[in-house]
Short mmCIF file of C-alpha atoms and ligand atoms in Angstrom, two decimals:
data_model
loop_
_atom_site.label_atom_id
_atom_site.label_comp_id
_atom_site.label_asym_id
_atom_site.label_seq_id
_atom_site.Cartn_x
_atom_site.Cartn_y
_atom_site.Cartn_z
CA MET Q 16 6.72 0.79 88.73
CA LYS Q 17 6.67 3.54 86.13
CA THR Q 18 8.95 3.92 83.17
CA GLY Q 19 7.67 6.95 81.35
CA GLU Q 20 4.31 6.42 79.67
CA LYS Q 21 1.88 4.10 81.34
CA VAL Q 22 -1.53 2.69 80.48
CA ILE Q 23 -3.80 1.16 83.08
CA ILE Q 24 -6.20 -1.49 81.79
CA LEU Q 25 -9.24 -1.84 83.99
CA ASP Q 26 -10.37 -5.45 84.02
CA PHE Q 27 -14.15 -5.84 83.84
CA GLY Q 28 -13.85 -9.62 83.62
CA GLY Q 29 -13.24 -9.97 79.91
CA GLN Q 30 -11.55 -13.05 78.56
CA TYR Q 31 -9.13 -10.97 76.48
CA THR Q 32 -7.87 -8.57 79.15
CA GLN Q 33 -4.37 -10.08 79.24
CA LEU Q 34 -4.30 -9.98 75.47
CA ILE Q 35 -4.98 -6.23 75.49
CA ALA Q 36 -2.01 -5.82 77.82
CA ARG Q 37 0.23 -7.86 75.56
CA ARG Q 38 -0.76 -5.84 72.51
CA VAL Q 39 -0.10 -2.54 74.27
CA ARG Q 40 3.32 -3.80 75.35
CA GLU Q 41 4.05 -5.01 71.82
CA LEU Q 42 3.44 -1.42 70.76
CA ASN Q 43 6.19 -0.40 73.21
CA VAL Q 44 3.98 1.16 75.84
CA TYR Q 45 4.12 -0.06 79.42
CA CYS Q 46 0.79 -1.11 80.94
CA GLU Q 47 -0.64 -2.81 83.99
CA ILE Q 48 -3.99 -4.46 84.67
CA LEU Q 49 -6.04 -3.36 87.68
CA PRO Q 50 -9.44 -4.63 88.80
CA TYR Q 51 -12.41 -2.49 87.70
CA ASN Q 52 -13.21 -1.54 91.29
CA VAL Q 53 -9.83 0.00 92.09
CA SER Q 54 -10.45 3.13 94.13
CA TYR Q 55 -9.99 6.62 92.76
CA ASP Q 56 -7.06 7.24 95.14
CA GLU Q 57 -5.32 4.00 94.25
CA LEU Q 58 -5.66 4.75 90.57
CA ARG Q 59 -4.23 8.22 91.08
CA VAL Q 60 -1.24 6.71 92.92
CA SER Q 61 -0.52 4.43 90.02
CA ALA Q 62 -0.43 7.57 87.82
CA PRO Q 63 -1.66 6.33 84.43
CA ASP Q 64 -1.32 8.45 81.31
CA ALA Q 65 -4.25 6.67 79.66
CA LEU Q 66 -6.93 4.13 80.55
CA ILE Q 67 -8.36 1.18 78.65
CA PHE Q 68 -11.58 -0.45 79.86
CA SER Q 69 -11.64 -4.14 78.99
CA GLY Q 70 -14.57 -6.17 77.75
CA GLY Q 71 -16.63 -8.26 80.16
CA SER Q 72 -19.43 -10.76 80.03
CA ALA Q 73 -21.98 -8.84 82.12
CA SER Q 74 -24.82 -6.68 80.87
CA VAL Q 75 -24.48 -3.07 82.03
CA TYR Q 76 -28.00 -3.41 83.38
CA ALA Q 77 -27.33 -6.44 85.56
CA PRO Q 78 -27.58 -5.56 89.27
CA GLU Q 79 -24.11 -7.01 89.87
CA ALA Q 80 -22.60 -5.41 86.76
CA PRO Q 81 -19.02 -4.27 87.36
CA ARG Q 82 -18.85 -0.46 87.49
CA CYS Q 83 -15.89 1.82 88.01
CA ASP Q 84 -15.63 5.15 89.79
CA PRO Q 85 -17.17 7.69 87.34
CA ARG Q 86 -14.47 10.22 88.26
CA PHE Q 87 -12.12 8.17 86.05
CA TYR Q 88 -13.64 9.95 83.03
CA SER Q 89 -12.56 13.33 84.38
CA LEU Q 90 -8.88 12.60 84.93
CA GLN Q 91 -8.06 14.52 81.74
CA ILE Q 92 -6.37 11.46 80.25
CA PRO Q 93 -7.49 9.48 77.18
CA VAL Q 94 -9.84 6.55 77.82
CA LEU Q 95 -10.60 3.72 75.40
CA GLY Q 96 -13.54 1.45 76.21
CA ILE Q 97 -13.66 -1.94 74.50
CA CYS Q 98 -16.95 -3.85 74.14
CA TYR Q 99 -18.43 -3.87 77.68
CA GLY Q 100 -16.03 -1.01 78.42
CA MET Q 101 -17.64 1.07 75.68
CA GLN Q 102 -21.18 0.25 76.82
CA LEU Q 103 -20.33 1.27 80.37
CA MET Q 104 -18.77 4.50 79.14
CA ALA Q 105 -21.88 5.22 77.05
CA MET Q 106 -24.21 4.58 79.98
CA ASP Q 107 -22.11 6.51 82.52
CA LEU Q 108 -21.85 9.58 80.29
CA GLY Q 109 -25.49 9.87 79.32
CA GLY Q 110 -25.88 7.69 76.23
CA VAL Q 111 -28.42 4.91 75.76
CA VAL Q 112 -27.57 1.21 75.82
CA LYS Q 113 -30.16 -1.30 74.65
CA GLU Q 114 -30.30 -4.63 76.39
CA GLY Q 115 -30.33 -7.62 74.13
CA ARG Q 116 -29.51 -11.26 73.63
CA ARG Q 117 -26.30 -12.06 71.81
CA GLN Q 118 -26.61 -9.75 68.78
CA GLU Q 119 -23.42 -10.26 66.88
CA TYR Q 120 -20.85 -12.93 67.33
CA GLY Q 121 -17.74 -13.63 65.31
CA LYS Q 122 -16.39 -11.86 62.27
CA THR Q 123 -18.35 -8.77 61.34
CA THR Q 124 -17.84 -6.10 58.70
CA ILE Q 125 -17.34 -2.61 60.11
CA PHE Q 126 -18.07 0.53 58.10
CA VAL Q 127 -16.06 3.60 59.07
CA GLN Q 128 -17.96 6.90 59.48
CA GLY Q 129 -16.36 10.33 59.26
CA ASP Q 130 -12.67 10.67 60.00
CA SER Q 131 -11.59 9.97 63.52
CA GLU Q 132 -7.96 9.83 64.66
CA LEU Q 133 -8.69 6.44 66.24
CA LEU Q 134 -9.50 4.89 62.86
CA ALA Q 135 -6.92 6.84 60.83
CA ASP Q 136 -5.36 4.81 57.99
CA VAL Q 137 -7.85 1.98 58.55
CA GLU Q 138 -9.77 0.76 55.46
CA GLN Q 139 -13.28 2.23 55.10
CA GLU Q 140 -14.65 -1.28 55.41
CA PHE Q 141 -12.87 -3.82 57.57
CA SER Q 142 -13.41 -7.10 59.32
CA ALA Q 143 -13.50 -7.26 63.13
CA TRP Q 144 -14.31 -9.66 65.97
CA MET Q 145 -17.59 -8.99 67.75
CA SER Q 146 -19.14 -10.65 70.75
CA HIS Q 147 -21.87 -8.68 72.43
CA GLY Q 148 -25.46 -8.73 73.58
CA ASP Q 149 -26.17 -5.16 74.70
CA GLN Q 150 -25.51 -2.35 72.29
CA VAL Q 151 -25.14 1.40 72.38
CA VAL Q 152 -28.10 2.93 70.50
CA LYS Q 153 -27.44 6.58 71.33
CA VAL Q 154 -24.01 8.06 72.01
CA PRO Q 155 -23.55 10.37 75.00
CA PRO Q 156 -23.52 14.17 74.50
CA GLY Q 157 -20.23 15.28 72.93
CA PHE Q 158 -19.66 11.94 71.18
CA SER Q 159 -20.04 11.06 67.53
CA VAL Q 160 -20.44 7.71 65.81
CA ILE Q 161 -17.23 6.77 63.99
CA ALA Q 162 -18.19 3.27 62.76
CA GLU Q 163 -21.25 1.08 62.29
CA THR Q 164 -22.16 -2.44 61.13
CA GLU Q 165 -25.24 -3.79 59.42
CA ASN Q 166 -26.86 -4.55 62.80
CA THR Q 167 -25.17 -2.06 65.11
CA ALA Q 168 -25.64 1.66 64.69
CA VAL Q 169 -22.72 2.41 67.02
CA ALA Q 170 -19.76 0.10 66.39
CA ALA Q 171 -17.34 2.80 67.55
CA MET Q 172 -17.73 6.24 69.11
CA ALA Q 173 -15.49 9.18 69.88
CA ASP Q 174 -15.39 12.39 71.83
CA ALA Q 175 -12.19 13.81 70.36
CA GLU Q 176 -12.32 16.87 72.61
CA ARG Q 177 -12.26 14.90 75.87
CA LYS Q 178 -10.26 12.05 74.28
CA LEU Q 179 -12.84 9.44 75.19
CA PHE Q 180 -13.31 6.55 72.75
CA GLY Q 181 -15.29 3.34 72.50
CA LEU Q 182 -15.04 0.24 70.29
CA GLN Q 183 -17.80 -2.34 70.23
CA PHE Q 184 -15.45 -4.86 68.59
CA HIS Q 185 -12.21 -6.35 69.92
CA PRO Q 186 -9.06 -4.76 68.44
CA GLU Q 187 -6.80 -7.03 70.55
CA VAL Q 188 -7.65 -10.36 68.90
CA ILE Q 189 -6.04 -11.62 65.69
CA HIS Q 190 -9.48 -11.88 64.05
CA THR Q 191 -9.46 -8.08 63.84
CA PRO Q 192 -6.56 -7.71 61.39
CA CYS Q 193 -6.35 -3.92 61.67
CA GLY Q 194 -6.76 -4.05 65.47
CA LYS Q 195 -3.10 -3.37 66.10
CA LEU Q 196 -3.24 -0.27 63.91
CA ILE Q 197 -6.26 0.99 65.88
CA LEU Q 198 -4.51 0.45 69.21
CA SER Q 199 -1.42 2.09 67.81
CA ASN Q 200 -3.53 5.09 66.73
CA PHE Q 201 -4.86 5.33 70.26
CA LEU Q 202 -1.39 5.24 71.82
CA GLU Q 203 0.42 7.39 69.30
CA ARG Q 204 -2.07 9.82 67.78
CA ILE Q 205 -4.42 10.24 70.71
CA CYS Q 206 -2.15 9.74 73.73
CA SER Q 207 0.92 11.22 71.92
CA PHE Q 208 3.13 8.53 73.46
CA GLN Q 209 6.77 8.20 72.40
CA ARG Q 210 6.52 4.41 72.76
CA THR Q 211 9.78 3.87 74.59
CA TRP Q 212 9.02 0.62 76.46
CA THR Q 213 11.68 -1.80 75.20
CA MET Q 214 13.43 -4.68 76.87
CA GLU Q 215 16.71 -2.81 76.61
CA ASN Q 216 15.25 0.06 78.64
CA PHE Q 217 13.69 -2.43 81.01
CA VAL Q 218 17.07 -4.05 81.70
CA ASP Q 219 18.75 -0.69 82.32
CA SER Q 220 16.05 0.69 84.58
CA THR Q 221 15.57 -2.57 86.52
CA THR Q 222 19.25 -3.10 87.23
CA ALA Q 223 19.49 0.51 88.41
CA GLU Q 224 16.46 0.00 90.69
CA ILE Q 225 17.87 -3.21 92.16
CA ARG Q 226 21.23 -1.58 92.80
CA GLU Q 227 19.61 1.33 94.55
CA MET Q 228 17.30 -0.85 96.61
CA LEU Q 229 20.10 -3.09 97.83
CA GLY Q 230 22.82 -0.58 98.62
CA PRO Q 231 26.50 -1.61 98.63
CA GLU Q 232 26.46 -4.46 101.16
CA GLU Q 233 23.35 -6.65 100.96
CA ARG Q 234 23.75 -10.23 99.78
CA VAL Q 235 21.07 -12.05 97.88
CA VAL Q 236 20.27 -15.69 97.21
CA CYS Q 237 18.48 -17.26 94.23
CA GLY Q 238 17.30 -20.79 93.52
CA LEU Q 239 18.33 -21.61 89.98
CA SER Q 240 16.34 -24.35 88.28
CA GLY Q 241 17.48 -24.27 84.68
CA GLY Q 242 14.11 -22.84 83.66
CA VAL Q 243 13.99 -19.58 81.75
CA ASP Q 244 12.30 -17.49 84.47
CA SER Q 245 14.77 -18.10 87.27
CA ALA Q 246 17.64 -17.91 84.78
CA VAL Q 247 16.61 -14.47 83.54
CA ALA Q 248 15.79 -13.19 87.04
CA ALA Q 249 19.17 -14.32 88.35
CA THR Q 250 21.08 -12.86 85.41
CA LEU Q 251 19.34 -9.52 85.83
CA VAL Q 252 20.19 -9.37 89.53
CA HIS Q 253 23.73 -10.53 88.76
CA ARG Q 254 24.10 -7.65 86.33
CA ALA Q 255 23.05 -5.29 89.12
CA ILE Q 256 25.12 -6.59 92.04
CA GLY Q 257 27.62 -9.10 90.61
CA GLU Q 258 28.96 -11.66 93.04
CA ARG Q 259 26.81 -10.52 95.94
CA LEU Q 260 24.21 -12.74 94.28
CA ILE Q 261 24.67 -16.37 95.23
CA CYS Q 262 22.72 -18.97 93.28
CA ILE Q 263 21.82 -22.35 94.68
CA PHE Q 264 21.22 -25.11 92.19
CA VAL Q 265 19.74 -28.23 93.76
CA ASP Q 266 20.20 -31.43 91.78
CA HIS Q 267 17.35 -33.56 93.09
CA GLY Q 268 18.08 -36.28 90.57
CA LEU Q 269 14.87 -35.49 88.68
CA LEU Q 270 16.37 -33.17 86.07
CA ARG Q 271 16.38 -33.63 82.31
CA LYS Q 272 19.40 -35.23 80.68
CA GLY Q 273 22.37 -32.86 80.57
CA GLU Q 274 20.49 -30.13 82.46
CA LYS Q 275 22.90 -29.76 85.33
CA GLU Q 276 25.91 -29.58 83.01
CA ALA Q 277 24.19 -27.00 80.78
CA VAL Q 278 23.24 -24.79 83.73
CA LEU Q 279 26.71 -24.89 85.23
CA ALA Q 280 28.39 -24.28 81.88
CA THR Q 281 26.29 -21.20 81.20
CA PHE Q 282 26.00 -19.60 84.59
CA ALA Q 283 29.22 -20.55 86.33
CA ARG Q 284 31.67 -20.75 83.46
CA GLU Q 285 30.30 -18.26 80.91
CA LEU Q 286 28.50 -15.70 83.02
CA LYS Q 287 30.87 -16.21 85.98
CA MET Q 288 28.04 -16.28 88.47
CA ASN Q 289 28.49 -17.44 92.03
CA ILE Q 290 26.81 -20.87 92.05
CA ILE Q 291 26.57 -23.56 94.66
CA ALA Q 292 25.58 -26.85 93.06
CA VAL Q 293 24.15 -29.29 95.58
CA ASP Q 294 24.12 -32.98 94.77
CA ALA Q 295 21.04 -34.10 96.71
CA ARG Q 296 20.09 -37.02 94.46
CA GLU Q 297 20.43 -39.74 97.04
CA GLU Q 298 18.46 -37.86 99.70
CA PHE Q 299 15.57 -37.33 97.30
CA PHE Q 300 15.50 -40.91 96.03
CA ALA Q 301 15.61 -42.20 99.60
CA ARG Q 302 12.58 -40.10 100.52
CA LEU Q 303 10.70 -41.13 97.39
CA ARG Q 304 11.12 -44.86 98.03
CA GLY Q 305 7.70 -46.51 98.14
CA VAL Q 306 5.81 -43.25 97.47
CA THR Q 307 3.27 -43.71 94.66
CA ASP Q 308 0.50 -41.19 95.31
CA PRO Q 309 0.99 -38.13 93.03
CA GLU Q 310 0.15 -35.51 95.64
CA GLU Q 311 2.25 -37.27 98.26
CA LYS Q 312 5.17 -37.31 95.80
CA ARG Q 313 4.82 -33.61 95.11
CA LYS Q 314 4.83 -32.90 98.84
CA VAL Q 315 7.88 -35.07 99.51
CA ILE Q 316 9.84 -33.38 96.72
CA GLY Q 317 8.61 -29.86 97.54
CA ASN Q 318 9.25 -30.07 101.27
CA HIS Q 319 12.64 -31.63 100.93
CA PHE Q 320 13.62 -29.10 98.28
CA ILE Q 321 12.94 -26.31 100.75
CA ARG Q 322 14.94 -28.10 103.43
CA VAL Q 323 17.97 -28.53 101.18
CA PHE Q 324 17.72 -24.94 100.00
CA GLU Q 325 17.54 -23.61 103.56
CA ARG Q 326 20.40 -25.80 104.69
CA GLU Q 327 22.62 -24.38 101.96
CA ALA Q 328 21.45 -20.79 102.44
CA GLU Q 329 22.23 -20.99 106.17
CA LYS Q 330 25.83 -21.78 105.40
CA LEU Q 331 26.14 -18.49 103.56
CA GLY Q 332 25.94 -16.20 106.60
CA LYS Q 333 23.87 -13.04 106.43
CA ILE Q 334 21.54 -12.95 103.47
CA SER Q 335 18.73 -10.40 103.17
CA TYR Q 336 16.87 -11.17 99.97
CA LEU Q 337 15.63 -14.03 97.83
CA VAL Q 338 15.24 -13.64 94.04
CA GLN Q 339 12.20 -15.24 92.47
CA GLY Q 340 11.21 -15.52 88.81
CA THR Q 341 7.53 -14.64 89.35
CA LEU Q 342 5.84 -13.46 86.13
CA TYR Q 343 2.96 -11.08 85.53
CA PRO Q 344 0.35 -13.77 84.75
CA ASP Q 345 1.08 -15.31 88.20
CA VAL Q 346 0.64 -11.90 89.80
CA ILE Q 347 -2.68 -11.34 88.02
CA GLU Q 348 -3.83 -14.88 88.79
CA SER Q 349 -3.01 -14.71 92.46
CA GLY Q 350 -4.90 -11.43 92.70
CA THR Q 351 -8.11 -12.82 91.28
CA SER Q 352 -7.93 -16.57 91.26
CA THR Q 353 -10.53 -18.60 93.00
CA ALA Q 354 -9.40 -21.75 91.23
CA ALA Q 355 -9.61 -24.96 93.18
CA VAL Q 356 -6.34 -26.72 93.85
CA ILE Q 357 -6.05 -29.32 91.13
CA LYS Q 358 -2.43 -30.04 91.90
CA SER Q 359 -0.30 -28.55 94.65
CA HIS Q 360 1.55 -26.40 92.15
CA HIS Q 361 4.44 -24.06 92.11
CA ASN Q 362 5.45 -24.99 95.59
CA VAL Q 363 8.84 -26.27 94.61
CA GLY Q 364 11.53 -23.64 94.64
CA GLY Q 365 9.05 -21.29 96.34
CA LEU Q 366 9.83 -19.12 99.31
CA PRO Q 367 10.50 -21.21 102.39
CA PRO Q 368 7.70 -20.02 104.68
CA ASP Q 369 9.83 -19.37 107.75
CA MET Q 370 12.88 -17.93 106.00
CA ARG Q 371 12.65 -14.27 106.85
CA LEU Q 372 13.95 -12.83 103.60
CA GLY Q 373 12.85 -9.91 101.50
CA LEU Q 374 11.74 -10.76 97.98
CA ILE Q 375 13.17 -9.51 94.72
CA GLU Q 376 10.91 -10.31 91.79
CA PRO Q 377 12.36 -8.41 88.86
CA LEU Q 378 10.06 -10.06 86.30
CA ARG Q 379 6.77 -9.56 88.12
CA TYR Q 380 5.46 -7.18 85.47
CA LEU Q 381 6.56 -9.19 82.44
CA PHE Q 382 4.88 -11.72 80.20
CA LYS Q 383 6.72 -14.87 79.16
CA ASP Q 384 7.61 -13.58 75.70
CA GLU Q 385 9.06 -10.43 77.26
CA VAL Q 386 11.10 -12.54 79.68
CA ARG Q 387 12.59 -14.37 76.72
CA GLU Q 388 13.45 -11.07 75.07
CA VAL Q 389 15.11 -9.86 78.27
CA GLY Q 390 17.06 -13.13 78.40
CA LEU Q 391 18.38 -12.56 74.88
CA GLU Q 392 19.12 -8.94 75.74
CA LEU Q 393 21.20 -10.15 78.70
CA GLY Q 394 23.15 -12.49 76.43
CA LEU Q 395 21.70 -15.79 77.65
CA PRO Q 396 22.05 -18.59 75.09
CA GLU Q 397 18.97 -19.43 72.98
CA GLU Q 398 19.13 -22.95 74.41
CA ILE Q 399 18.13 -21.57 77.82
CA VAL Q 400 15.89 -18.75 76.64
CA TRP Q 401 13.67 -21.02 74.53
CA ARG Q 402 13.64 -23.98 76.89
CA HIS Q 403 10.21 -25.49 77.43
CA PRO Q 404 8.77 -24.99 80.93
CA PHE Q 405 9.73 -27.69 83.41
CA PRO Q 406 7.81 -28.40 86.62
CA GLY Q 407 9.52 -27.90 89.97
CA PRO Q 408 9.12 -31.58 90.96
CA GLY Q 409 10.84 -32.42 87.68
CA LEU Q 410 10.74 -35.90 86.28
CA GLY Q 411 9.21 -37.00 89.59
CA VAL Q 412 5.76 -36.20 88.14
CA ARG Q 413 6.56 -37.87 84.82
CA VAL Q 414 7.64 -41.21 86.26
CA LEU Q 415 4.24 -42.54 87.29
CA GLY Q 416 4.14 -44.66 90.40
CA GLU Q 417 7.26 -45.13 92.49
CA VAL Q 418 10.25 -43.04 91.40
CA THR Q 419 13.52 -44.95 91.21
CA PRO Q 420 16.91 -43.94 89.78
CA GLU Q 421 16.56 -46.67 87.13
CA LYS Q 422 13.20 -45.41 85.89
CA VAL Q 423 14.42 -41.82 85.89
CA ALA Q 424 17.43 -42.86 83.80
CA VAL Q 425 15.16 -44.49 81.17
CA LEU Q 426 12.94 -41.42 81.09
CA GLN Q 427 15.89 -39.04 80.74
CA GLU Q 428 17.17 -40.94 77.71
CA ALA Q 429 13.72 -41.15 76.11
CA ASP Q 430 13.10 -37.46 76.73
CA ALA Q 431 16.43 -36.51 75.17
CA ILE Q 432 15.62 -38.51 72.01
CA ILE Q 433 12.22 -36.85 71.72
CA ILE Q 434 13.58 -33.33 72.17
CA GLU Q 435 16.36 -34.02 69.68
CA GLU Q 436 13.89 -35.16 67.01
CA ILE Q 437 11.47 -32.31 67.67
CA LYS Q 438 14.31 -29.82 67.31
CA ALA Q 439 15.60 -31.55 64.17
CA ALA Q 440 12.11 -31.22 62.66
CA GLY Q 441 12.17 -27.47 63.41
CA LEU Q 442 9.14 -27.75 65.71
CA TYR Q 443 10.59 -27.02 69.14
CA ARG Q 444 9.56 -23.35 69.26
CA LYS Q 445 6.09 -24.03 67.90
CA ILE Q 446 5.31 -26.21 70.88
CA TRP Q 447 4.74 -24.99 74.45
CA GLN Q 448 5.97 -28.20 76.04
CA CYS Q 449 6.89 -31.60 74.76
CA PHE Q 450 8.29 -34.41 76.82
CA ALA Q 451 8.35 -38.09 77.64
CA VAL Q 452 6.27 -39.74 80.35
CA LEU Q 453 7.02 -43.15 81.81
CA PRO Q 454 3.77 -44.86 82.85
CA ASP Q 455 3.80 -47.51 85.53
CA ILE Q 456 3.10 -50.36 83.11
CA ARG Q 457 5.02 -52.97 81.20
CA SER Q 458 3.89 -54.75 78.09
CA VAL Q 459 4.91 -57.74 76.01
CA GLY Q 460 6.90 -57.24 72.83
CA VAL Q 461 9.36 -59.03 70.59
CA LYS Q 462 12.85 -57.83 69.78
CA GLY Q 463 15.22 -59.96 67.66
CA ASP Q 464 13.02 -63.08 68.03
CA ARG Q 465 13.05 -62.69 71.79
CA ARG Q 466 10.09 -61.95 73.99
CA THR Q 467 10.39 -58.68 75.90
CA TYR Q 468 8.42 -57.38 78.83
CA ALA Q 469 9.39 -53.74 78.98
CA HIS Q 470 8.46 -50.09 79.50
CA THR Q 471 6.14 -47.93 77.39
CA ILE Q 472 7.06 -44.33 76.62
CA VAL Q 473 4.29 -41.76 76.24
CA LEU Q 474 4.86 -38.58 74.26
CA ARG Q 475 3.08 -35.43 75.44
CA ALA Q 476 3.22 -32.35 73.16
CA VAL Q 477 0.97 -29.35 73.69
CA THR Q 478 0.50 -25.76 72.62
CA SER Q 479 -0.57 -23.23 75.22
CA GLN Q 480 -0.40 -19.53 76.11
CA ASP Q 481 0.23 -19.84 79.79
CA GLY Q 482 -0.22 -23.48 80.82
CA MET Q 483 -3.76 -22.87 82.12
CA THR Q 484 -5.33 -24.51 79.10
CA ALA Q 485 -3.60 -26.48 76.36
CA ASP Q 486 -4.24 -28.25 73.07
CA TRP Q 487 -2.45 -31.40 72.01
CA TYR Q 488 -0.07 -30.71 69.16
CA PRO Q 489 -0.58 -32.57 65.87
CA LEU Q 490 2.97 -33.82 65.29
CA PRO Q 491 3.57 -35.07 61.74
CA TYR Q 492 3.50 -38.87 61.34
CA GLU Q 493 7.09 -38.91 59.99
CA VAL Q 494 8.36 -37.26 63.17
CA LEU Q 495 6.35 -39.65 65.34
CA GLY Q 496 7.71 -42.54 63.29
CA ARG Q 497 11.31 -41.46 63.77
CA ILE Q 498 10.83 -40.99 67.51
CA SER Q 499 9.16 -44.38 67.77
CA SER Q 500 11.91 -46.31 66.03
CA ARG Q 501 14.68 -44.51 67.87
CA LEU Q 502 13.10 -45.13 71.27
CA VAL Q 503 12.61 -48.86 70.79
CA ASN Q 504 15.93 -49.36 68.97
CA GLU Q 505 18.17 -47.29 71.20
CA LEU Q 506 16.66 -48.06 74.60
CA PRO Q 507 16.69 -51.73 75.57
CA GLN Q 508 14.24 -51.02 78.42
CA VAL Q 509 11.55 -49.70 76.03
CA ASN Q 510 9.41 -51.77 73.63
CA ARG Q 511 6.39 -49.53 73.01
CA PHE Q 512 5.62 -45.90 72.21
CA VAL Q 513 2.27 -44.07 72.45
CA TYR Q 514 1.10 -40.50 71.80
CA ASP Q 515 -1.14 -38.55 74.18
CA LEU Q 516 -4.00 -36.88 72.26
CA THR Q 517 -5.77 -35.07 75.09
CA SER Q 518 -6.18 -31.36 75.63
CA LYS Q 519 -6.37 -29.51 78.95
CA PRO Q 520 -9.06 -29.61 80.19
CA PRO Q 521 -10.03 -32.38 80.75
CA ALA Q 522 -6.47 -33.70 81.11
CA THR Q 523 -3.64 -31.66 82.64
CA ILE Q 524 -0.32 -31.09 80.90
CA GLU Q 525 1.73 -33.16 83.33
CA TRP Q 526 0.52 -36.67 84.05
CA GLU Q 527 0.71 -36.28 87.82
P1 LIG N 22 -0.60 -28.96 84.60
O1 LIG N 22 0.00 -30.32 84.69
O2 LIG N 22 -1.27 -28.54 85.85
O3 LIG N 22 0.62 -27.96 84.37
O4 LIG N 22 -1.50 -28.81 83.41
C1 LIG N 22 0.51 -26.63 83.92
C2 LIG N 22 1.91 -26.06 83.75
O5 LIG N 22 2.57 -25.96 85.02
C3 LIG N 22 3.74 -26.76 85.05
N1 LIG N 22 3.78 -27.37 86.39
C4 LIG N 22 4.54 -26.92 87.41
N2 LIG N 22 5.41 -25.91 87.50
N3 LIG N 22 5.86 -26.46 89.76
C5 LIG N 22 6.08 -25.68 88.67
O6 LIG N 22 6.91 -24.79 88.75
C6 LIG N 22 4.98 -27.49 89.76
O7 LIG N 22 4.80 -28.17 90.76
C7 LIG N 22 4.30 -27.74 88.52
N4 LIG N 22 3.39 -28.66 88.13
C8 LIG N 22 3.08 -28.42 86.82
C9 LIG N 22 3.58 -27.75 83.93
O8 LIG N 22 4.84 -28.23 83.46
C10 LIG N 22 2.83 -26.93 82.91
O9 LIG N 22 3.71 -26.06 82.20
#
């Protein structure tokens, strides 16, 4: 995919690589991440207009140190090396890198030297985030030093002629306040980019691409879940091919309160999309009877979801493609991940393995915040665009132990109260996910002089970038207090409320 100017970020294993990509996109330049060992031919095919080398934890001297093809320096396009990326550039081009233990870590003062385009308009002395062991002690021929610190003679280097640059510090993190200006200098002053990557352009070019790819006849199916990704993907495809897109919305009985009504109101009534709503509640509850093991539950829900989806899709006659709301972090993860299976994730609503359909993934190069912007651009209501992520198996993994319609009903009500209060407190968008969990316990209480033996509701609220790690969110006591009294007063089945104060790891976001 290429929409005008394009940066390729070579990933040398740095923890901030995705962050570099986000920053570049925020500056309205399209970019993609490729592994450091991408071949020269592959890189040429992807036709970058500039390269950024990410940081990485290795020492350039380590035998296994990640190295890229040295011909990348001669492509006649600007290259910016960050941290490890700069050290590698220095070593590859004839400079000297000194091996060392962790030299500088954390906030460091940088002193600008000379006047380089890369550091134009940046204060002569500024604060930046450092984290390195090795350091460049002599720049390669043709380069000059453009910044230093008290302990590092080369904090930044430049060869303006060949447009090769290196930064020992991290411009992509918020602890480098002028980092965005430096990246913007690279993209605008050095690469001379017009910076035209906007979500409006993305919508126009993507709908045109989809239309062209599908021709005038092909019909396409999409599983709509109510989540923002599938909603935006479906709306984009709908804009391209109108009613040749058929959405299937499976109500497995494990949705949040009012979810089905909200989805149908938006997509069927407002956007006039072709939607088949399947009421499969009884089938799912029947299959979940007596199932208590979390993995077993996930499998039952996931497998049956695929069966229902296939059954409905078969009734539609000839269909050639399936739309999926895959995002860029999933694409990057699946390319590199060696993570052990903690939970059998993301299997619900996934491609049925033996359905021979082509895939349309219009969001596969977007980050979550960009998807939200596209959603707003397409006119989706904020209610859907800002919705917290919801797992495919739905409330099935939040009702611990056996899932019954009665327990789900209690959880739906409790969840709705929580969300209402979080929204009323103006906190909904500050939180990645917040929801109710119904543990498989009952406890003794007293309501109106009467003994009760009733359910406990757990509140889970976390902040996160991508769901891979998460921190518990410190909700104000007043908000917790309001939620607590509403839950026990309004729900006769509930007599206790507790707050989950664990981060991920060691806990996970969902309880099952
Ligand atoms: P965990 O519980 O593993 O969840 O910390 C991380 C993120 O993934 C969501 N999640 C799922 N999403 N299908 C999905 O589409 C699933 O089976 C699934 N399980 C968990 C979870 O809500 C959180 O955002």
